[in-house]
JSON list of C-alpha atoms in Angstrom, two decimals:
[
{"chain": "A", "resi": 278, "resn": "GLY", "atom": "CA", "xyz": [-3.57, 6.73, -3.85]},
{"chain": "A", "resi": 279, "resn": "ILE", "atom": "CA", "xyz": [-7.16, 5.55, -3.82]},
{"chain": "A", "resi": 280, "resn": "ALA", "atom": "CA", "xyz": [-9.04, 2.90, -1.83]},
{"chain": "A", "resi": 281, "resn": "TYR", "atom": "CA", "xyz": [-12.65, 1.75, -1.47]},
{"chain": "A", "resi": 282, "resn": "ASP", "atom": "CA", "xyz": [-14.29, 0.87, 1.84]},
{"chain": "A", "resi": 283, "resn": "PRO", "atom": "CA", "xyz": [-17.08, -1.66, 1.15]},
{"chain": "A", "resi": 284, "resn": "SER", "atom": "CA", "xyz": [-18.51, -1.25, 4.66]},
{"chain": "A", "resi": 285, "resn": "ASN", "atom": "CA", "xyz": [-19.58, 2.36, 4.10]},
{"chain": "A", "resi": 286, "resn": "GLY", "atom": "CA", "xyz": [-19.32, 2.73, 0.32]},
{"chain": "A", "resi": 287, "resn": "TYR", "atom": "CA", "xyz": [-16.83, 5.58, 0.56]},
{"chain": "A", "resi": 288, "resn": "ILE", "atom": "CA", "xyz": [-13.71, 6.17, -1.51]},
{"chain": "A", "resi": 289, "resn": "TYR", "atom": "CA", "xyz": [-10.54, 7.50, 0.12]},
{"chain": "A", "resi": 290, "resn": "VAL", "atom": "CA", "xyz": [-8.14, 9.57, -2.00]},
{"chain": "A", "resi": 291, "resn": "THR", "atom": "CA", "xyz": [-4.78, 10.85, -0.78]},
{"chain": "A", "resi": 292, "resn": "ASN", "atom": "CA", "xyz": [-3.88, 14.46, -1.49]},
{"chain": "A", "resi": 293, "resn": "LEU", "atom": "CA", "xyz": [-0.09, 14.42, -1.75]},
{"chain": "A", "resi": 294, "resn": "CYS", "atom": "CA", "xyz": [0.44, 18.18, -1.51]},
{"chain": "A", "resi": 295, "resn": "PHE", "atom": "CA", "xyz": [-1.92, 19.01, 1.34]},
{"chain": "A", "resi": 296, "resn": "LYS", "atom": "CA", "xyz": [-1.49, 16.33, 4.04]},
{"chain": "A", "resi": 297, "resn": "THR", "atom": "CA", "xyz": [-5.09, 15.20, 3.67]},
{"chain": "A", "resi": 298, "resn": "VAL", "atom": "CA", "xyz": [-7.28, 12.33, 2.58]},
{"chain": "A", "resi": 299, "resn": "TYR", "atom": "CA", "xyz": [-10.53, 13.13, 0.78]},
{"chain": "A", "resi": 300, "resn": "VAL", "atom": "CA", "xyz": [-13.57, 11.01, 1.59]},
{"chain": "A", "resi": 301, "resn": "ILE", "atom": "CA", "xyz": [-15.89, 10.65, -1.41]},
{"chain": "A", "resi": 302, "resn": "ASN", "atom": "CA", "xyz": [-19.42, 9.25, -1.40]},
{"chain": "A", "resi": 303, "resn": "SER", "atom": "CA", "xyz": [-19.40, 6.67, -4.20]},
{"chain": "A", "resi": 304, "resn": "THR", "atom": "CA", "xyz": [-23.12, 7.18, -4.86]},
{"chain": "A", "resi": 305, "resn": "THR", "atom": "CA", "xyz": [-23.23, 10.98, -5.10]},
{"chain": "A", "resi": 306, "resn": "TYR", "atom": "CA", "xyz": [-19.59, 11.45, -6.23]},
{"chain": "A", "resi": 307, "resn": "ARG", "atom": "CA", "xyz": [-19.19, 14.28, -3.72]},
{"chain": "A", "resi": 308, "resn": "VAL", "atom": "CA", "xyz": [-16.45, 14.93, -1.16]},
{"chain": "A", "resi": 309, "resn": "VAL", "atom": "CA", "xyz": [-18.05, 14.41, 2.26]},
{"chain": "A", "resi": 310, "resn": "ASN", "atom": "CA", "xyz": [-14.99, 14.86, 4.45]},
{"chain": "A", "resi": 311, "resn": "GLU", "atom": "CA", "xyz": [-11.31, 15.75, 4.52]},
{"chain": "A", "resi": 312, "resn": "ILE", "atom": "CA", "xyz": [-9.02, 14.05, 7.04]},
{"chain": "A", "resi": 313, "resn": "PHE", "atom": "CA", "xyz": [-5.63, 15.44, 8.02]},
{"chain": "A", "resi": 314, "resn": "VAL", "atom": "CA", "xyz": [-2.81, 12.87, 8.05]},
{"chain": "A", "resi": 315, "resn": "GLY", "atom": "CA", "xyz": [0.99, 13.05, 7.78]},
{"chain": "A", "resi": 316, "resn": "TYR", "atom": "CA", "xyz": [3.16, 14.82, 5.20]},
{"chain": "A", "resi": 317, "resn": "CYS", "atom": "CA", "xyz": [2.86, 13.75, 1.56]},
{"chain": "A", "resi": 318, "resn": "PRO", "atom": "CA", "xyz": [0.29, 10.94, 1.82]},
{"chain": "A", "resi": 319, "resn": "GLU", "atom": "CA", "xyz": [0.58, 8.52, -1.10]},
{"chain": "A", "resi": 320, "resn": "GLY", "atom": "CA", "xyz": [-0.66, 4.95, -0.82]},
{"chain": "A", "resi": 321, "resn": "VAL", "atom": "CA", "xyz": [-3.92, 4.08, 0.90]},
{"chain": "A", "resi": 322, "resn": "ALA", "atom": "CA", "xyz": [-5.66, 0.77, 1.64]},
{"chain": "A", "resi": 323, "resn": "TYR", "atom": "CA", "xyz": [-8.78, -0.55, 3.33]},
{"chain": "A", "resi": 324, "resn": "ILE", "atom": "CA", "xyz": [-7.93, -3.27, 5.85]},
{"chain": "A", "resi": 325, "resn": "PRO", "atom": "CA", "xyz": [-10.89, -5.66, 6.21]},
{"chain": "A", "resi": 326, "resn": "SER", "atom": "CA", "xyz": [-9.66, -7.36, 9.41]},
{"chain": "A", "resi": 327, "resn": "ASN", "atom": "CA", "xyz": [-10.26, -4.21, 11.49]},
{"chain": "A", "resi": 328, "resn": "GLY", "atom": "CA", "xyz": [-12.20, -2.04, 9.02]},
{"chain": "A", "resi": 329, "resn": "TYR", "atom": "CA", "xyz": [-9.68, 0.80, 9.17]},
{"chain": "A", "resi": 330, "resn": "ILE", "atom": "CA", "xyz": [-8.04, 2.85, 6.41]},
{"chain": "A", "resi": 331, "resn": "TYR", "atom": "CA", "xyz": [-4.21, 2.88, 6.33]},
{"chain": "A", "resi": 332, "resn": "VAL", "atom": "CA", "xyz": [-2.36, 5.78, 4.69]},
{"chain": "A", "resi": 333, "resn": "ALA", "atom": "CA", "xyz": [1.36, 5.80, 3.80]},
{"chain": "A", "resi": 334, "resn": "ASN", "atom": "CA", "xyz": [2.80, 9.26, 4.53]},
{"chain": "A", "resi": 335, "resn": "ASP", "atom": "CA", "xyz": [5.90, 9.58, 2.36]},
{"chain": "A", "resi": 336, "resn": "GLY", "atom": "CA", "xyz": [7.17, 12.76, 4.01]},
{"chain": "A", "resi": 337, "resn": "SER", "atom": "CA", "xyz": [6.53, 11.72, 7.61]},
{"chain": "A", "resi": 338, "resn": "ALA", "atom": "CA", "xyz": [7.80, 8.10, 7.52]},
{"chain": "A", "resi": 339, "resn": "THR", "atom": "CA", "xyz": [4.50, 7.07, 9.12]},
{"chain": "A", "resi": 340, "resn": "VAL", "atom": "CA", "xyz": [1.32, 5.19, 8.36]},
{"chain": "A", "resi": 341, "resn": "SER", "atom": "CA", "xyz": [-1.83, 6.96, 9.57]},
{"chain": "A", "resi": 342, "resn": "VAL", "atom": "CA", "xyz": [-4.68, 4.70, 10.68]},
{"chain": "A", "resi": 343, "resn": "ILE", "atom": "CA", "xyz": [-8.15, 6.16, 10.10]},
{"chain": "A", "resi": 344, "resn": "ASN", "atom": "CA", "xyz": [-11.35, 4.98, 11.77]},
{"chain": "A", "resi": 345, "resn": "PRO", "atom": "CA", "xyz": [-13.95, 5.39, 8.98]},
{"chain": "A", "resi": 346, "resn": "ASN", "atom": "CA", "xyz": [-16.79, 5.58, 11.51]},
{"chain": "A", "resi": 347, "resn": "THR", "atom": "CA", "xyz": [-15.42, 8.79, 13.01]},
{"chain": "A", "resi": 348, "resn": "ASN", "atom": "CA", "xyz": [-13.15, 9.95, 10.15]},
{"chain": "A", "resi": 349, "resn": "GLN", "atom": "CA", "xyz": [-10.40, 10.46, 12.71]},
{"chain": "A", "resi": 350, "resn": "VAL", "atom": "CA", "xyz": [-6.78, 9.31, 12.77]},
{"chain": "A", "resi": 351, "resn": "VAL", "atom": "CA", "xyz": [-6.54, 6.86, 15.68]},
{"chain": "A", "resi": 352, "resn": "THR", "atom": "CA", "xyz": [-2.76, 6.38, 15.52]},
{"chain": "A", "resi": 353, "resn": "ASN", "atom": "CA", "xyz": [0.36, 7.00, 13.44]},
{"chain": "A", "resi": 354, "resn": "ILE", "atom": "CA", "xyz": [2.73, 4.07, 13.01]},
{"chain": "A", "resi": 355, "resn": "LYS", "atom": "CA", "xyz": [6.45, 4.80, 12.52]},
{"chain": "A", "resi": 356, "resn": "VAL", "atom": "CA", "xyz": [7.85, 2.90, 9.51]},
{"chain": "A", "resi": 357, "resn": "GLY", "atom": "CA", "xyz": [10.91, 3.25, 7.25]},
{"chain": "A", "resi": 358, "resn": "ASN", "atom": "CA", "xyz": [11.76, 6.32, 5.19]},
{"chain": "A", "resi": 359, "resn": "GLY", "atom": "CA", "xyz": [9.52, 7.26, 2.28]},
{"chain": "A", "resi": 360, "resn": "PRO", "atom": "CA", "xyz": [6.54, 4.89, 2.64]},
{"chain": "A", "resi": 361, "resn": "THR", "atom": "CA", "xyz": [4.66, 4.89, -0.66]},
{"chain": "A", "resi": 362, "resn": "SER", "atom": "CA", "xyz": [2.36, 1.90, -1.16]},
{"chain": "A", "resi": 363, "resn": "ILE", "atom": "CA", "xyz": [0.31, -0.45, 1.02]},
{"chain": "A", "resi": 364, "resn": "VAL", "atom": "CA", "xyz": [-1.19, -3.90, 0.55]},
{"chain": "A", "resi": 365, "resn": "TYR", "atom": "CA", "xyz": [-3.13, -6.29, 2.81]},
{"chain": "A", "resi": 366, "resn": "ASP", "atom": "CA", "xyz": [-2.36, -10.01, 3.02]},
{"chain": "A", "resi": 367, "resn": "SER", "atom": "CA", "xyz": [-5.69, -11.77, 3.58]},
{"chain": "A", "resi": 368, "resn": "ARG", "atom": "CA", "xyz": [-4.00, -15.04, 4.62]},
{"chain": "A", "resi": 369, "resn": "ASN", "atom": "CA", "xyz": [-1.96, -13.76, 7.56]},
{"chain": "A", "resi": 370, "resn": "GLY", "atom": "CA", "xyz": [-3.85, -10.51, 8.14]},
{"chain": "A", "resi": 371, "resn": "TYR", "atom": "CA", "xyz": [-0.75, -8.31, 7.98]},
{"chain": "A", "resi": 372, "resn": "VAL", "atom": "CA", "xyz": [-0.23, -4.99, 6.22]},
{"chain": "A", "resi": 373, "resn": "TYR", "atom": "CA", "xyz": [2.84, -4.52, 3.99]},
{"chain": "A", "resi": 374, "resn": "VAL", "atom": "CA", "xyz": [4.25, -1.04, 3.28]},
{"chain": "A", "resi": 375, "resn": "THR", "atom": "CA", "xyz": [7.00, -0.19, 0.80]},
{"chain": "A", "resi": 376, "resn": "ASP", "atom": "CA", "xyz": [9.64, 2.13, 2.27]},
{"chain": "A", "resi": 377, "resn": "TYR", "atom": "CA", "xyz": [11.16, 3.84, -0.79]},
{"chain": "A", "resi": 378, "resn": "GLY", "atom": "CA", "xyz": [13.91, 5.59, 1.15]},
{"chain": "A", "resi": 379, "resn": "SER", "atom": "CA", "xyz": [14.91, 2.56, 3.24]},
{"chain": "A", "resi": 380, "resn": "ASN", "atom": "CA", "xyz": [14.93, -0.14, 0.51]},
{"chain": "A", "resi": 381, "resn": "ALA", "atom": "CA", "xyz": [12.63, -2.20, 2.69]},
{"chain": "A", "resi": 382, "resn": "VAL", "atom": "CA", "xyz": [9.07, -3.31, 3.34]},
{"chain": "A", "resi": 383, "resn": "SER", "atom": "CA", "xyz": [7.57, -2.72, 6.80]},
{"chain": "A", "resi": 384, "resn": "VAL", "atom": "CA", "xyz": [5.18, -5.41, 8.05]},
{"chain": "A", "resi": 385, "resn": "ILE", "atom": "CA", "xyz": [2.40, -4.17, 10.36]},
{"chain": "A", "resi": 386, "resn": "ASN", "atom": "CA", "xyz": [0.12, -6.23, 12.58]},
{"chain": "A", "resi": 387, "resn": "PRO", "atom": "CA", "xyz": [-3.24, -4.38, 12.36]},
{"chain": "A", "resi": 388, "resn": "ASN", "atom": "CA", "xyz": [-4.39, -5.92, 15.66]},
{"chain": "A", "resi": 389, "resn": "THR", "atom": "CA", "xyz": [-1.68, -4.02, 17.54]},
{"chain": "A", "resi": 390, "resn": "ASN", "atom": "CA", "xyz": [-0.77, -1.38, 14.93]},
{"chain": "A", "resi": 391, "resn": "GLN", "atom": "CA", "xyz": [2.89, -2.22, 15.49]},
{"chain": "A", "resi": 392, "resn": "VAL", "atom": "CA", "xyz": [5.66, -2.99, 12.99]},
{"chain": "A", "resi": 393, "resn": "VAL", "atom": "CA", "xyz": [6.56, -6.66, 13.48]},
{"chain": "A", "resi": 394, "resn": "THR", "atom": "CA", "xyz": [9.48, -6.80, 11.04]},
{"chain": "A", "resi": 395, "resn": "ASN", "atom": "CA", "xyz": [11.24, -5.06, 8.15]},
{"chain": "A", "resi": 396, "resn": "ILE", "atom": "CA", "xyz": [12.19, -6.93, 4.98]},
{"chain": "A", "resi": 397, "resn": "SER", "atom": "CA", "xyz": [15.09, -5.77, 2.79]},
{"chain": "A", "resi": 398, "resn": "VAL", "atom": "CA", "xyz": [14.15, -5.66, -0.89]},
{"chain": "A", "resi": 399, "resn": "GLY", "atom": "CA", "xyz": [15.55, -3.99, -4.02]},
{"chain": "A", "resi": 400, "resn": "ASP", "atom": "CA", "xyz": [16.52, -0.35, -4.53]},
{"chain": "A", "resi": 401, "resn": "LYS", "atom": "CA", "xyz": [13.71, 2.19, -4.05]},
{"chain": "A", "resi": 402, "resn": "PRO", "atom": "CA", "xyz": [10.66, -0.10, -3.65]},
{"chain": "A", "resi": 403, "resn": "TRP", "atom": "CA", "xyz": [7.51, 1.64, -4.86]},
{"chain": "A", "resi": 404, "resn": "GLY", "atom": "CA", "xyz": [4.49, -0.45, -5.78]},
{"chain": "A", "resi": 405, "resn": "ILE", "atom": "CA", "xyz": [3.30, -3.57, -3.97]},
{"chain": "A", "resi": 406, "resn": "THR", "atom": "CA", "xyz": [0.65, -6.22, -4.58]},
{"chain": "A", "resi": 407, "resn": "TYR", "atom": "CA", "xyz": [-0.59, -9.47, -3.06]},
{"chain": "A", "resi": 408, "resn": "ASP", "atom": "CA", "xyz": [-1.19, -12.67, -5.05]},
{"chain": "A", "resi": 409, "resn": "PRO", "atom": "CA", "xyz": [-3.85, -14.75, -3.22]},
{"chain": "A", "resi": 410, "resn": "SER", "atom": "CA", "xyz": [-3.26, -17.73, -5.53]},
{"chain": "A", "resi": 411, "resn": "ASN", "atom": "CA", "xyz": [0.23, -18.38, -4.15]},
{"chain": "A", "resi": 412, "resn": "GLY", "atom": "CA", "xyz": [0.20, -16.13, -1.08]},
{"chain": "A", "resi": 413, "resn": "TYR", "atom": "CA", "xyz": [3.23, -14.10, -2.16]},
{"chain": "A", "resi": 414, "resn": "ILE", "atom": "CA", "xyz": [3.82, -10.35, -1.98]},
{"chain": "A", "resi": 415, "resn": "TYR", "atom": "CA", "xyz": [5.33, -8.68, -5.07]},
{"chain": "A", "resi": 416, "resn": "VAL", "atom": "CA", "xyz": [7.32, -5.44, -4.79]},
{"chain": "A", "resi": 417, "resn": "ALA", "atom": "CA", "xyz": [8.20, -3.19, -7.75]},
{"chain": "A", "resi": 418, "resn": "ASN", "atom": "CA", "xyz": [11.69, -1.75, -7.16]},
{"chain": "A", "resi": 419, "resn": "PHE", "atom": "CA", "xyz": [11.99, 1.57, -8.98]},
{"chain": "A", "resi": 420, "resn": "GLY", "atom": "CA", "xyz": [15.78, 1.89, -8.58]},
{"chain": "A", "resi": 421, "resn": "SER", "atom": "CA", "xyz": [16.93, -1.65, -9.30]},
{"chain": "A", "resi": 422, "resn": "GLY", "atom": "CA", "xyz": [14.40, -2.53, -12.02]},
{"chain": "A", "resi": 423, "resn": "THR", "atom": "CA", "xyz": [13.45, -5.76, -10.28]},
{"chain": "A", "resi": 424, "resn": "VAL", "atom": "CA", "xyz": [10.39, -7.26, -8.66]},
{"chain": "A", "resi": 425, "resn": "SER", "atom": "CA", "xyz": [11.09, -8.75, -5.23]},
{"chain": "A", "resi": 426, "resn": "VAL", "atom": "CA", "xyz": [8.94, -11.74, -4.29]},
{"chain": "A", "resi": 427, "resn": "ILE", "atom": "CA", "xyz": [8.26, -12.09, -0.55]},
{"chain": "A", "resi": 428, "resn": "ASP", "atom": "CA", "xyz": [7.06, -15.26, 1.15]},
{"chain": "A", "resi": 429, "resn": "PRO", "atom": "CA", "xyz": [4.90, -13.98, 4.05]},
{"chain": "A", "resi": 430, "resn": "ASN", "atom": "CA", "xyz": [5.35, -17.26, 5.93]},
{"chain": "A", "resi": 431, "resn": "THR", "atom": "CA", "xyz": [9.03, -16.50, 6.45]},
{"chain": "A", "resi": 432, "resn": "ASN", "atom": "CA", "xyz": [9.09, -12.76, 5.67]},
{"chain": "A", "resi": 433, "resn": "GLN", "atom": "CA", "xyz": [12.00, -13.45, 3.33]},
{"chain": "A", "resi": 434, "resn": "VAL", "atom": "CA", "xyz": [12.61, -12.49, -0.29]},
{"chain": "A", "resi": 435, "resn": "VAL", "atom": "CA", "xyz": [12.49, -15.75, -2.27]},
{"chain": "A", "resi": 436, "resn": "SER", "atom": "CA", "xyz": [13.23, -14.24, -5.68]},
{"chain": "A", "resi": 437, "resn": "ASN", "atom": "CA", "xyz": [14.22, -11.01, -7.44]},
{"chain": "A", "resi": 438, "resn": "ILE", "atom": "CA", "xyz": [12.85, -10.92, -10.98]},
{"chain": "A", "resi": 439, "resn": "PRO", "atom": "CA", "xyz": [14.70, -8.62, -13.43]},
{"chain": "A", "resi": 440, "resn": "VAL", "atom": "CA", "xyz": [12.08, -6.56, -15.27]},
{"chain": "A", "resi": 441, "resn": "GLY", "atom": "CA", "xyz": [13.06, -3.05, -16.40]},
{"chain": "A", "resi": 442, "resn": "LYS", "atom": "CA", "xyz": [13.93, 0.45, -15.26]},
{"chain": "A", "resi": 443, "resn": "GLY", "atom": "CA", "xyz": [11.71, 2.78, -13.24]},
{"chain": "A", "resi": 444, "resn": "LEU", "atom": "CA", "xyz": [9.13, 0.29, -11.95]},
{"chain": "A", "resi": 445, "resn": "ASP", "atom": "CA", "xyz": [6.32, 1.87, -9.95]},
{"chain": "A", "resi": 446, "resn": "GLY", "atom": "CA", "xyz": [2.78, 0.47, -10.28]},
{"chain": "A", "resi": 447, "resn": "ILE", "atom": "CA", "xyz": [2.12, -3.25, -9.84]},
{"chain": "A", "resi": 448, "resn": "ALA", "atom": "CA", "xyz": [-1.09, -5.30, -9.73]},
{"chain": "A", "resi": 449, "resn": "PHE", "atom": "CA", "xyz": [-2.29, -8.91, -9.60]},
{"chain": "A", "resi": 450, "resn": "ALA", "atom": "CA", "xyz": [-4.93, -9.93, -12.19]},
{"chain": "A", "resi": 451, "resn": "PRO", "atom": "CA", "xyz": [-7.17, -12.74, -10.85]},
{"chain": "A", "resi": 452, "resn": "PRO", "atom": "CA", "xyz": [-8.55, -13.89, -14.24]},
{"chain": "A", "resi": 453, "resn": "ASN", "atom": "CA", "xyz": [-5.16, -15.09, -15.53]},
{"chain": "A", "resi": 454, "resn": "GLY", "atom": "CA", "xyz": [-3.03, -15.09, -12.36]},
{"chain": "A", "resi": 455, "resn": "TYR", "atom": "CA", "xyz": [-0.46, -12.73, -13.85]},
{"chain": "A", "resi": 456, "resn": "ILE", "atom": "CA", "xyz": [1.34, -9.79, -12.27]},
{"chain": "A", "resi": 457, "resn": "TYR", "atom": "CA", "xyz": [1.40, -6.54, -14.27]},
{"chain": "A", "resi": 458, "resn": "VAL", "atom": "CA", "xyz": [4.18, -4.02, -13.63]},
{"chain": "A", "resi": 459, "resn": "ALA", "atom": "CA", "xyz": [4.24, -0.46, -14.97]},
{"chain": "A", "resi": 460, "resn": "SER", "atom": "CA", "xyz": [7.47, 1.39, -15.75]},
{"chain": "A", "resi": 461, "resn": "TYR", "atom": "CA", "xyz": [7.62, 5.15, -15.32]},
{"chain": "A", "resi": 462, "resn": "GLU", "atom": "CA", "xyz": [10.85, 5.34, -17.34]},
{"chain": "A", "resi": 463, "resn": "THR", "atom": "CA", "xyz": [10.10, 3.08, -20.32]},
{"chain": "A", "resi": 464, "resn": "GLY", "atom": "CA", "xyz": [6.36, 3.63, -20.67]},
{"chain": "A", "resi": 465, "resn": "MET", "atom": "CA", "xyz": [5.92, -0.15, -20.78]},
{"chain": "A", "resi": 466, "resn": "VAL", "atom": "CA", "xyz": [3.78, -2.60, -18.82]},
{"chain": "A", "resi": 467, "resn": "TYR", "atom": "CA", "xyz": [5.57, -5.88, -18.08]},
{"chain": "A", "resi": 468, "resn": "VAL", "atom": "CA", "xyz": [3.75, -9.16, -17.47]},
{"chain": "A", "resi": 469, "resn": "ILE", "atom": "CA", "xyz": [5.04, -11.78, -15.00]}
]
């Protein structure tokens, strides 16, 4: 995973095999720090509401919260099994984490760093993205080949879109308002 912190200009890269996050200076392109987190860190996101970095630790079933001013982990939040990807909802200020091993999405309040609810989605949710144009969260389900659409107002799945096998990466494209979904198994990118 990779995330950019606009407040300090640093890039945070998860190192899946070594329980660390590399901090890279985006001007000099040099590693300036290495932060130890949980087992098998994958997804990472900058959360603008509190300025912290959130890291999904697949092997620990936790999300590590990093203070970028000190480069220290301030807390570890227990989530479902196999957390892989993270996204921030700018409307409600919550953090959404896919739990691959629990077929769910954990919703975290970054003000308290507590899980407020868990949302059941498709089989083996991997990627996740936020669409600011409609306020929905989109989850790529690797196992079921669907994209679950979550309404953050109710924390309910409002639709499951059949797409294709082995879905992992997913992104919202602001210029056209489309959702792009990558498939590990088919080598295709699907457009919603």
